[in-house]
């Protein structure tokens, strides 16, 4: 048998109609199997069957469980005591209300205790302010404010109070209560340095202020955002290494969201301010000249938006302020030296 005859015999099945009928049947079976599989998969995953999570905050936890247990799977993460909030109610939920989820989705719940948790007041007397704050934190208490009185040991705790009532060691108090610490002024200087709060979280800002022997004043929340996304963008008095304030003074803080305010850019501008001021101090420029530089930067830092929005960034960058000529100022610059060759002065801005 020659080669040509062998090839014809090998492909003879292509002329058989039953081959094509079998092929069609096989294709139909494969398509049917795939269709059936995907339909089952859709049903199993509930593809497209989503509904918004109900708002259960403030609702009694047991009632919410009874009403929504067929649609959602409840997982209780914690029970806490929250003053002026319904007892046994849902305090937080995740996912939040309004988010679309599938049936059976896990919902994580934090509810309020039916009764407040009680802790023992630690003995803070004669501890340093720092030690007292650590002791309070360990039992779930916090500092309300600091009251300074005449006493030979600076920052030594003399008394502990809640709402003007003296609390003795081992007294029962509600966990989470805010404690007023009566501390000594000491015999030496009654002034203290400010902490640099810019970029500090809401949770840490008050602790840093108290650790510096100061009290928090007004808290201004510029952006409406989750508490964990809010950080200090401005403080009053303004921070500087040289600034001293009396013990127990108040510090006002402004909070911005990290989603809206560029803290890195802001801190970089502060670094440039401090750098040029320090260089000019080394070069022995007059105190008035250095004050002019610092005041200019402070005005900028207070009034610029430091937004991530490209259009707003462009507006900020257009507010450039060129260093005035010496005869335009009451300050004396050294004309024999080209300061611009050594210091970038393009970071002055004005309206």
PDB file of C-alpha atoms in Angstrom, residues 2-152:
ATOM      1  CA  UNK A   2       1.531   3.306  -1.065  1.00  0.00           C
ATOM      2  CA  UNK A   3       1.738   6.453   1.084  1.00  0.00           C
ATOM      3  CA  UNK A   4      -1.175   8.176  -0.648  1.00  0.00           C
ATOM      4  CA  UNK A   5      -3.531   5.277   0.017  1.00  0.00           C
ATOM      5  CA  UNK A   6      -2.572   5.229   3.674  1.00  0.00           C
ATOM      6  CA  UNK A   7      -3.492   8.925   4.065  1.00  0.00           C
ATOM      7  CA  UNK A   8      -6.872   8.404   2.400  1.00  0.00           C
ATOM      8  CA  UNK A   9      -7.648   5.517   4.710  1.00  0.00           C
ATOM      9  CA  UNK A  10      -6.597   7.509   7.778  1.00  0.00           C
ATOM     10  CA  UNK A  11      -9.024  10.368   7.054  1.00  0.00           C
ATOM     11  CA  UNK A  12     -11.894   8.218   5.807  1.00  0.00           C
ATOM     12  CA  UNK A  13     -13.875   8.987   9.028  1.00  0.00           C
ATOM     13  CA  UNK A  14     -14.285  12.584   7.906  1.00  0.00           C
ATOM     14  CA  UNK A  15     -16.715  11.353   5.235  1.00  0.00           C
ATOM     15  CA  UNK A  16     -18.773   9.479   7.849  1.00  0.00           C
ATOM     16  CA  UNK A  17     -21.904  11.425   8.898  1.00  0.00           C
ATOM     17  CA  UNK A  18     -22.011   9.640  12.286  1.00  0.00           C
ATOM     18  CA  UNK A  19     -18.705  11.278  13.164  1.00  0.00           C
ATOM     19  CA  UNK A  20     -20.264  14.726  12.844  1.00  0.00           C
ATOM     20  CA  UNK A  21     -23.380  13.662  14.716  1.00  0.00           C
ATOM     21  CA  UNK A  22     -21.223  12.364  17.590  1.00  0.00           C
ATOM     22  CA  UNK A  23     -19.148  15.563  17.578  1.00  0.00           C
ATOM     23  CA  UNK A  24     -22.269  17.739  17.838  1.00  0.00           C
ATOM     24  CA  UNK A  25     -23.628  15.598  20.675  1.00  0.00           C
ATOM     25  CA  UNK A  26     -20.318  15.930  22.550  1.00  0.00           C
ATOM     26  CA  UNK A  27     -20.272  19.724  22.113  1.00  0.00           C
ATOM     27  CA  UNK A  28     -23.848  19.995  23.369  1.00  0.00           C
ATOM     28  CA  UNK A  29     -22.970  17.911  26.414  1.00  0.00           C
ATOM     29  CA  UNK A  30     -19.935  20.102  27.189  1.00  0.00           C
ATOM     30  CA  UNK A  31     -21.927  23.353  26.809  1.00  0.00           C
ATOM     31  CA  UNK A  32     -24.747  21.932  28.929  1.00  0.00           C
ATOM     32  CA  UNK A  33     -22.337  20.850  31.646  1.00  0.00           C
ATOM     33  CA  UNK A  34     -20.699  24.295  31.733  1.00  0.00           C
ATOM     34  CA  UNK A  35     -24.083  26.054  31.832  1.00  0.00           C
ATOM     35  CA  UNK A  36     -25.251  23.837  34.690  1.00  0.00           C
ATOM     36  CA  UNK A  37     -22.009  24.414  36.628  1.00  0.00           C
ATOM     37  CA  UNK A  38     -22.179  28.214  36.349  1.00  0.00           C
ATOM     38  CA  UNK A  39     -25.845  28.266  37.343  1.00  0.00           C
ATOM     39  CA  UNK A  40     -25.046  26.225  40.434  1.00  0.00           C
ATOM     40  CA  UNK A  41     -22.073  28.470  41.183  1.00  0.00           C
ATOM     41  CA  UNK A  42     -24.231  31.596  40.930  1.00  0.00           C
ATOM     42  CA  UNK A  43     -26.735  30.070  43.301  1.00  0.00           C
ATOM     43  CA  UNK A  44     -24.023  29.001  45.732  1.00  0.00           C
ATOM     44  CA  UNK A  45     -22.304  32.423  45.767  1.00  0.00           C
ATOM     45  CA  UNK A  46     -25.628  34.309  45.548  1.00  0.00           C
ATOM     46  CA  UNK A  47     -24.236  36.295  42.610  1.00  0.00           C
ATOM     47  CA  UNK A  48     -26.080  39.603  42.285  1.00  0.00           C
ATOM     48  CA  UNK A  49     -28.184  38.987  45.388  1.00  0.00           C
ATOM     49  CA  UNK A  50     -27.057  41.913  47.545  1.00  0.00           C
ATOM     50  CA  UNK A  51     -28.911  44.151  49.971  1.00  0.00           C
ATOM     51  CA  UNK A  52     -27.942  47.186  52.095  1.00  0.00           C
ATOM     52  CA  UNK A  53     -26.859  46.556  55.689  1.00  0.00           C
ATOM     53  CA  UNK A  54     -29.445  47.994  58.086  1.00  0.00           C
ATOM     54  CA  UNK A  55     -28.460  50.674  60.605  1.00  0.00           C
ATOM     55  CA  UNK A  56     -28.451  48.859  63.937  1.00  0.00           C
ATOM     56  CA  UNK A  57     -26.474  51.388  66.026  1.00  0.00           C
ATOM     57  CA  UNK A  58     -28.537  52.243  69.104  1.00  0.00           C
ATOM     58  CA  UNK A  59     -30.779  49.225  68.592  1.00  0.00           C
ATOM     59  CA  UNK A  60     -30.966  46.591  71.326  1.00  0.00           C
ATOM     60  CA  UNK A  61     -28.505  43.845  70.396  1.00  0.00           C
ATOM     61  CA  UNK A  62     -30.864  40.941  71.171  1.00  0.00           C
ATOM     62  CA  UNK A  63     -33.616  42.584  69.159  1.00  0.00           C
ATOM     63  CA  UNK A  64     -31.286  43.153  66.190  1.00  0.00           C
ATOM     64  CA  UNK A  65     -30.207  39.511  66.378  1.00  0.00           C
ATOM     65  CA  UNK A  66     -33.817  38.334  66.308  1.00  0.00           C
ATOM     66  CA  UNK A  67     -34.817  40.587  63.411  1.00  0.00           C
ATOM     67  CA  UNK A  68     -31.816  40.136  61.117  1.00  0.00           C
ATOM     68  CA  UNK A  69     -30.401  36.692  61.982  1.00  0.00           C
ATOM     69  CA  UNK A  70     -31.818  35.157  58.791  1.00  0.00           C
ATOM     70  CA  UNK A  71     -30.025  37.690  56.589  1.00  0.00           C
ATOM     71  CA  UNK A  72     -26.787  38.295  58.524  1.00  0.00           C
ATOM     72  CA  UNK A  73     -24.360  36.380  60.713  1.00  0.00           C
ATOM     73  CA  UNK A  74     -23.675  38.272  63.941  1.00  0.00           C
ATOM     74  CA  UNK A  75     -20.230  38.149  65.585  1.00  0.00           C
ATOM     75  CA  UNK A  76     -19.955  39.949  68.922  1.00  0.00           C
ATOM     76  CA  UNK A  77     -16.438  41.405  69.265  1.00  0.00           C
ATOM     77  CA  UNK A  78     -16.686  43.234  72.593  1.00  0.00           C
ATOM     78  CA  UNK A  79     -18.941  44.747  75.223  1.00  0.00           C
ATOM     79  CA  UNK A  80     -18.076  48.183  76.581  1.00  0.00           C
ATOM     80  CA  UNK A  81     -19.601  50.749  78.870  1.00  0.00           C
ATOM     81  CA  UNK A  82     -20.550  54.030  77.201  1.00  0.00           C
ATOM     82  CA  UNK A  83     -22.042  56.799  79.279  1.00  0.00           C
ATOM     83  CA  UNK A  84     -25.370  58.221  78.016  1.00  0.00           C
ATOM     84  CA  UNK A  85     -25.809  55.353  75.528  1.00  0.00           C
ATOM     85  CA  UNK A  86     -28.585  52.739  75.768  1.00  0.00           C
ATOM     86  CA  UNK A  87     -27.584  49.686  77.769  1.00  0.00           C
ATOM     87  CA  UNK A  88     -27.190  46.463  75.796  1.00  0.00           C
ATOM     88  CA  UNK A  89     -27.396  48.342  72.485  1.00  0.00           C
ATOM     89  CA  UNK A  90     -25.299  48.040  69.338  1.00  0.00           C
ATOM     90  CA  UNK A  91     -22.549  50.660  69.664  1.00  0.00           C
ATOM     91  CA  UNK A  92     -20.561  49.915  66.495  1.00  0.00           C
ATOM     92  CA  UNK A  93     -21.136  47.700  63.488  1.00  0.00           C
ATOM     93  CA  UNK A  94     -18.945  46.591  60.595  1.00  0.00           C
ATOM     94  CA  UNK A  95     -19.869  46.739  57.707  1.00  0.00           C
ATOM     95  CA  UNK A  96     -21.456  50.137  58.246  1.00  0.00           C
ATOM     96  CA  UNK A  97     -25.101  50.816  57.507  1.00  0.00           C
ATOM     97  CA  UNK A  98     -25.923  51.176  53.813  1.00  0.00           C
ATOM     98  CA  UNK A  99     -23.137  48.976  52.445  1.00  0.00           C
ATOM     99  CA  UNK A 100     -24.339  46.307  50.036  1.00  0.00           C
ATOM    100  CA  UNK A 101     -23.603  42.749  51.170  1.00  0.00           C
ATOM    101  CA  UNK A 102     -24.735  39.218  50.347  1.00  0.00           C
ATOM    102  CA  UNK A 103     -27.028  37.184  52.511  1.00  0.00           C
ATOM    103  CA  UNK A 104     -25.239  35.501  55.369  1.00  0.00           C
ATOM    104  CA  UNK A 105     -22.429  38.095  55.517  1.00  0.00           C
ATOM    105  CA  UNK A 106     -20.594  38.365  58.861  1.00  0.00           C
ATOM    106  CA  UNK A 107     -21.415  41.550  60.777  1.00  0.00           C
ATOM    107  CA  UNK A 108     -19.045  42.438  63.618  1.00  0.00           C
ATOM    108  CA  UNK A 109     -20.730  44.083  66.585  1.00  0.00           C
ATOM    109  CA  UNK A 110     -19.552  46.047  69.619  1.00  0.00           C
ATOM    110  CA  UNK A 111     -22.359  46.530  72.111  1.00  0.00           C
ATOM    111  CA  UNK A 112     -22.701  48.389  75.378  1.00  0.00           C
ATOM    112  CA  UNK A 113     -22.637  46.683  78.727  1.00  0.00           C
ATOM    113  CA  UNK A 114     -25.821  46.463  80.716  1.00  0.00           C
ATOM    114  CA  UNK A 115     -23.833  47.730  83.710  1.00  0.00           C
ATOM    115  CA  UNK A 116     -20.596  49.758  83.768  1.00  0.00           C
ATOM    116  CA  UNK A 117     -17.335  47.941  84.390  1.00  0.00           C
ATOM    117  CA  UNK A 118     -15.831  48.831  87.760  1.00  0.00           C
ATOM    118  CA  UNK A 119     -12.100  49.190  88.477  1.00  0.00           C
ATOM    119  CA  UNK A 120     -10.062  50.122  91.541  1.00  0.00           C
ATOM    120  CA  UNK A 121      -8.518  53.567  91.740  1.00  0.00           C
ATOM    121  CA  UNK A 122      -4.733  53.171  91.929  1.00  0.00           C
ATOM    122  CA  UNK A 123      -2.706  55.084  94.502  1.00  0.00           C
ATOM    123  CA  UNK A 124      -1.195  57.980  92.552  1.00  0.00           C
ATOM    124  CA  UNK A 125      -0.066  60.132  95.451  1.00  0.00           C
ATOM    125  CA  UNK A 126       3.617  61.124  95.338  1.00  0.00           C
ATOM    126  CA  UNK A 127       4.050  59.591  91.898  1.00  0.00           C
ATOM    127  CA  UNK A 128       5.446  61.699  89.088  1.00  0.00           C
ATOM    128  CA  UNK A 129       2.957  62.939  86.507  1.00  0.00           C
ATOM    129  CA  UNK A 130       4.308  60.480  83.917  1.00  0.00           C
ATOM    130  CA  UNK A 131       4.060  57.526  86.329  1.00  0.00           C
ATOM    131  CA  UNK A 132       0.527  58.506  87.325  1.00  0.00           C
ATOM    132  CA  UNK A 133      -0.627  58.656  83.700  1.00  0.00           C
ATOM    133  CA  UNK A 134       0.808  55.193  83.034  1.00  0.00           C
ATOM    134  CA  UNK A 135      -0.916  53.806  86.151  1.00  0.00           C
ATOM    135  CA  UNK A 136      -4.270  55.264  85.107  1.00  0.00           C
ATOM    136  CA  UNK A 137      -3.946  53.867  81.610  1.00  0.00           C
ATOM    137  CA  UNK A 138      -3.192  50.382  82.912  1.00  0.00           C
ATOM    138  CA  UNK A 139      -6.561  50.162  84.713  1.00  0.00           C
ATOM    139  CA  UNK A 140      -8.596  51.832  81.949  1.00  0.00           C
ATOM    140  CA  UNK A 141      -8.788  55.363  83.358  1.00  0.00           C
ATOM    141  CA  UNK A 142      -7.655  58.608  81.760  1.00  0.00           C
ATOM    142  CA  UNK A 143      -6.605  62.132  82.700  1.00  0.00           C
ATOM    143  CA  UNK A 144      -9.282  64.809  82.638  1.00  0.00           C
ATOM    144  CA  UNK A 145      -7.141  67.833  83.508  1.00  0.00           C
ATOM    145  CA  UNK A 146      -4.189  68.935  85.622  1.00  0.00           C
ATOM    146  CA  UNK A 147      -4.519  71.314  88.562  1.00  0.00           C
ATOM    147  CA  UNK A 148      -1.256  72.887  89.747  1.00  0.00           C
ATOM    148  CA  UNK A 149      -0.800  74.008  93.353  1.00  0.00           C
ATOM    149  CA  UNK A 150       2.096  75.189  95.484  1.00  0.00           C
ATOM    150  CA  UNK A 151       4.162  72.173  96.431  1.00  0.00           C
ATOM    151  CA  UNK A 152       7.919  71.664  96.648  1.00  0.00           C
TER     152      UNK A 152
END
